[in-house]
Amino acid sequence: MTIEIALIVLLVFLGLITALILAIAIQKANNARLKYKHGAARDYLMKRYFDHEKVKLPVSSRFFFNAFYEVETQIQIEPEIRDEIIKDLMVSNYYHYQVKRLQHPSHYVRRMAVYYIGSLRHPEAMKLLEKQFYIEKNDSVRFFLLYHLVESMDQSMFDYLIKTLRYNRSKYPTWVFALIKNHFNRLKPFILPYWDSKDKNVEELFIYLA
């Protein structure tokens, strides 16, 4: 190996090392920035709604959403306080952004939109998800919608749910059967009219529930 080639190899190696160090530094900076914003949003939520301090949201409403979900999984929020938080979340830019994303071509993006909207458990949000349920074509998104709508399901929605099983060859029916079984007492009145049905998927549902 000549000196020139060895020098080139060394320079390439040093360049790669430098690029790696720079990438790590950038990643650490991004993580620190996100951690700060998450913390700032959580502090805002606690001060604004629990301590009733007059403070302004220091970060985007996206972080406000995430702070709310984090807090709600950790503590029991009083209904009055939750209603106040939900009221503000539903007029935020990020909520309207997620509503638009229900029509996004990517099923992953639509699932995330369902998650954000459904977790609010607000009647207006549930109506949006119900409307999406009737037009959704992707199995995973449709099931995600059902997961959030099961507690507000009526006979009409259940009848449509049965229809979605008839032309499906994926694992979707099995997912739905499990969901129905887990909420059997809630859905029993809607299931009984199908007792004498000869539909193959309905028969499989009853076998699953047995």
CSV table of C-alpha atoms in Angstrom, one decimal:
chain,number,residue,atom,x,y,z
A,1,MET,CA,0.0,0.0,0.0
A,2,THR,CA,1.5,3.4,-1.0
A,3,ILE,CA,1.5,6.3,1.3
A,4,GLU,CA,-1.1,8.1,-0.8
A,5,ILE,CA,-3.6,5.2,-0.6
A,6,ALA,CA,-2.9,4.9,3.2
A,7,LEU,CA,-3.6,8.6,3.6
A,8,ILE,CA,-6.8,8.4,1.7
A,9,VAL,CA,-8.0,5.4,3.8
A,10,LEU,CA,-7.1,7.3,7.0
A,11,LEU,CA,-9.0,10.4,5.8
A,12,VAL,CA,-12.1,8.4,4.9
A,13,PHE,CA,-11.9,6.7,8.3
A,14,LEU,CA,-11.6,10.0,10.1
A,15,GLY,CA,-14.5,11.4,8.0
A,16,LEU,CA,-16.7,8.5,9.0
A,17,ILE,CA,-15.8,8.9,12.7
A,18,THR,CA,-16.5,12.6,12.5
A,19,ALA,CA,-19.9,12.0,10.8
A,20,LEU,CA,-20.8,9.4,13.4
A,21,ILE,CA,-19.9,11.7,16.3
A,22,LEU,CA,-21.8,14.6,14.7
A,23,ALA,CA,-24.9,12.3,14.2
A,24,ILE,CA,-24.8,11.3,17.9
A,25,ALA,CA,-24.5,14.9,19.0
A,26,ILE,CA,-27.4,15.9,16.9
A,27,GLN,CA,-29.5,13.0,18.2
A,28,LYS,CA,-28.7,13.9,21.8
A,29,ALA,CA,-29.6,17.5,21.1
A,30,ASN,CA,-32.9,16.5,19.6
A,31,ASN,CA,-33.7,14.2,22.5
A,32,ALA,CA,-32.9,16.9,25.0
A,33,ARG,CA,-35.1,19.4,23.1
A,34,LEU,CA,-38.1,16.9,23.0
A,35,LYS,CA,-37.6,16.1,26.7
A,36,TYR,CA,-37.7,19.8,27.5
A,37,LYS,CA,-40.9,20.3,25.4
A,38,HIS,CA,-42.6,17.3,27.0
A,39,GLY,CA,-41.8,18.5,30.4
A,40,ALA,CA,-42.9,22.1,29.6
A,41,ALA,CA,-46.3,20.8,28.3
A,42,ARG,CA,-46.8,18.6,31.4
A,43,ASP,CA,-45.9,21.5,33.7
A,44,TYR,CA,-48.4,23.7,31.8
A,45,LEU,CA,-51.1,21.2,32.1
A,46,MET,CA,-50.6,20.7,35.9
A,47,LYS,CA,-50.4,24.5,36.6
A,48,ARG,CA,-53.3,25.5,34.2
A,49,TYR,CA,-55.9,22.9,35.1
A,50,PHE,CA,-54.9,21.5,38.5
A,51,ASP,CA,-53.4,24.6,40.2
A,52,HIS,CA,-55.6,27.0,38.2
A,53,GLU,CA,-52.6,29.3,37.4
A,54,LYS,CA,-52.9,31.7,34.5
A,55,VAL,CA,-50.1,30.4,32.3
A,56,LYS,CA,-49.7,30.2,28.5
A,57,LEU,CA,-48.8,27.0,26.6
A,58,PRO,CA,-45.1,27.3,25.9
A,59,VAL,CA,-45.0,24.6,23.2
A,60,SER,CA,-47.1,23.4,20.4
A,61,SER,CA,-50.5,21.7,21.0
A,62,ARG,CA,-49.0,18.4,19.9
A,63,PHE,CA,-47.0,18.3,23.2
A,64,PHE,CA,-50.1,19.4,25.1
A,65,PHE,CA,-51.9,16.3,23.6
A,66,ASN,CA,-49.1,14.0,24.6
A,67,ALA,CA,-48.9,15.5,28.1
A,68,PHE,CA,-52.6,14.9,28.6
A,69,TYR,CA,-52.4,11.3,27.6
A,70,GLU,CA,-49.4,10.7,29.8
A,71,VAL,CA,-51.0,12.3,32.8
A,72,GLU,CA,-54.3,10.4,32.3
A,73,THR,CA,-52.6,7.1,32.3
A,74,GLN,CA,-50.9,7.9,35.6
A,75,ILE,CA,-53.7,9.5,37.6
A,76,GLN,CA,-57.5,9.7,37.8
A,77,ILE,CA,-58.4,13.1,36.5
A,78,GLU,CA,-61.6,14.6,38.0
A,79,PRO,CA,-64.4,14.8,35.4
A,80,GLU,CA,-64.7,18.6,35.6
A,81,ILE,CA,-61.0,19.1,35.1
A,82,ARG,CA,-60.9,16.5,32.2
A,83,ASP,CA,-63.8,18.3,30.5
A,84,GLU,CA,-62.0,21.5,30.7
A,85,ILE,CA,-58.8,20.0,29.2
A,86,ILE,CA,-60.8,18.2,26.4
A,87,LYS,CA,-62.6,21.5,25.6
A,88,ASP,CA,-59.2,23.2,25.0
A,89,LEU,CA,-57.7,20.2,23.1
A,90,MET,CA,-60.6,20.1,20.7
A,91,VAL,CA,-60.1,23.7,19.5
A,92,SER,CA,-56.3,23.2,19.2
A,93,ASN,CA,-54.5,23.2,15.9
A,94,TYR,CA,-53.3,19.7,16.5
A,95,TYR,CA,-56.8,18.3,16.9
A,96,HIS,CA,-57.9,19.7,13.6
A,97,TYR,CA,-54.7,18.4,12.0
A,98,GLN,CA,-55.5,14.9,13.2
A,99,VAL,CA,-59.1,15.2,11.8
A,100,LYS,CA,-57.6,16.0,8.4
A,101,ARG,CA,-55.2,13.0,8.7
A,102,LEU,CA,-58.2,10.6,8.9
A,103,GLN,CA,-58.3,10.9,5.1
A,104,HIS,CA,-54.5,10.4,4.7
A,105,PRO,CA,-53.5,7.7,2.1
A,106,SER,CA,-51.3,6.0,4.7
A,107,HIS,CA,-53.1,3.6,6.9
A,108,TYR,CA,-50.5,4.1,9.6
A,109,VAL,CA,-51.2,7.9,9.7
A,110,ARG,CA,-54.9,7.2,9.8
A,111,ARG,CA,-54.4,4.8,12.8
A,112,MET,CA,-52.5,7.5,14.7
A,113,ALA,CA,-55.3,10.0,13.9
A,114,VAL,CA,-57.8,7.6,15.3
A,115,TYR,CA,-55.7,7.2,18.4
A,116,TYR,CA,-55.5,10.9,19.1
A,117,ILE,CA,-59.1,11.6,18.4
A,118,GLY,CA,-60.5,8.5,20.1
A,119,SER,CA,-58.6,9.0,23.3
A,120,LEU,CA,-60.5,12.2,23.9
A,121,ARG,CA,-63.8,10.2,24.3
A,122,HIS,CA,-65.8,13.3,23.4
A,123,PRO,CA,-69.2,12.9,21.6
A,124,GLU,CA,-68.1,15.1,18.7
A,125,ALA,CA,-64.9,13.1,18.3
A,126,MET,CA,-66.8,9.8,18.5
A,127,LYS,CA,-69.1,11.0,15.7
A,128,LEU,CA,-66.1,11.7,13.5
A,129,LEU,CA,-64.8,8.2,14.1
A,130,GLU,CA,-68.1,6.6,13.5
A,131,LYS,CA,-68.4,8.4,10.1
A,132,GLN,CA,-64.9,7.2,9.3
A,133,PHE,CA,-65.8,3.6,10.3
A,134,TYR,CA,-68.4,3.5,7.6
A,135,ILE,CA,-66.0,4.4,4.8
A,136,GLU,CA,-62.7,2.9,6.1
A,137,LYS,CA,-61.3,0.2,3.8
A,138,ASN,CA,-58.2,-0.9,5.7
A,139,ASP,CA,-58.7,-3.7,8.2
A,140,SER,CA,-56.2,-2.5,10.8
A,141,VAL,CA,-57.6,1.0,10.8
A,142,ARG,CA,-61.2,-0.3,10.9
A,143,PHE,CA,-60.4,-2.4,13.9
A,144,PHE,CA,-58.7,0.5,15.6
A,145,LEU,CA,-61.9,2.5,15.0
A,146,LEU,CA,-64.0,-0.3,16.5
A,147,TYR,CA,-61.8,-0.4,19.6
A,148,HIS,CA,-62.6,3.2,20.3
A,149,LEU,CA,-66.3,3.0,19.3
A,150,VAL,CA,-67.3,-0.2,21.0
A,151,GLU,CA,-68.6,1.5,24.1
A,152,SER,CA,-70.9,3.8,22.0
A,153,MET,CA,-71.9,1.1,19.5
A,154,ASP,CA,-75.6,0.8,18.6
A,155,GLN,CA,-77.5,-1.8,16.6
A,156,SER,CA,-77.0,0.0,13.3
A,157,MET,CA,-73.3,0.1,13.7
A,158,PHE,CA,-73.2,-3.5,14.8
A,159,ASP,CA,-75.1,-4.5,11.7
A,160,TYR,CA,-72.6,-2.8,9.6
A,161,LEU,CA,-69.8,-4.5,11.5
A,162,ILE,CA,-71.3,-7.8,10.6
A,163,LYS,CA,-71.3,-6.8,7.0
A,164,THR,CA,-67.6,-6.0,7.1
A,165,LEU,CA,-66.9,-9.6,8.1
A,166,ARG,CA,-68.6,-11.1,5.0
A,167,TYR,CA,-66.0,-10.1,2.4
A,168,ASN,CA,-62.9,-10.3,4.5
A,169,ARG,CA,-60.2,-13.0,4.3
A,170,SER,CA,-57.6,-11.5,6.6
A,171,LYS,CA,-57.3,-11.8,10.4
A,172,TYR,CA,-59.8,-9.0,10.8
A,173,PRO,CA,-62.7,-11.3,11.7
A,174,THR,CA,-60.6,-12.9,14.5
A,175,TRP,CA,-59.7,-9.5,15.9
A,176,VAL,CA,-63.4,-8.5,15.8
A,177,PHE,CA,-64.5,-11.8,17.5
A,178,ALA,CA,-62.0,-11.1,20.4
A,179,LEU,CA,-63.3,-7.6,20.8
A,180,ILE,CA,-66.9,-8.7,20.9
A,181,LYS,CA,-66.1,-11.4,23.4
A,182,ASN,CA,-64.3,-8.9,25.7
A,183,HIS,CA,-67.4,-6.6,25.5
A,184,PHE,CA,-70.0,-9.3,25.3
A,185,ASN,CA,-72.3,-7.9,28.0
A,186,ARG,CA,-72.4,-4.5,26.3
A,187,LEU,CA,-73.0,-6.0,22.8
A,188,LYS,CA,-75.3,-8.9,23.7
A,189,PRO,CA,-78.5,-7.1,22.7
A,190,PHE,CA,-77.1,-6.5,19.2
A,191,ILE,CA,-75.9,-10.1,18.9
A,192,LEU,CA,-79.1,-11.8,19.7
A,193,PRO,CA,-81.0,-10.9,16.5
A,194,TYR,CA,-78.4,-12.9,14.6
A,195,TRP,CA,-79.0,-16.1,16.6
A,196,ASP,CA,-80.7,-17.9,13.6
A,197,SER,CA,-78.3,-16.4,11.0
A,198,LYS,CA,-76.8,-18.8,8.4
A,199,ASP,CA,-74.1,-16.4,7.6
A,200,LYS,CA,-70.7,-18.3,7.8
A,201,ASN,CA,-68.9,-15.5,9.7
A,202,VAL,CA,-71.8,-15.1,12.1
A,203,GLU,CA,-71.7,-18.8,12.8
A,204,GLU,CA,-68.0,-18.6,13.4
A,205,LEU,CA,-68.6,-15.7,15.8
A,206,PHE,CA,-71.0,-17.8,17.9
A,207,ILE,CA,-68.5,-20.7,17.9
A,208,TYR,CA,-65.8,-18.3,19.1
A,209,LEU,CA,-68.1,-17.0,21.8
A,210,ALA,CA,-69.2,-20.4,23.0
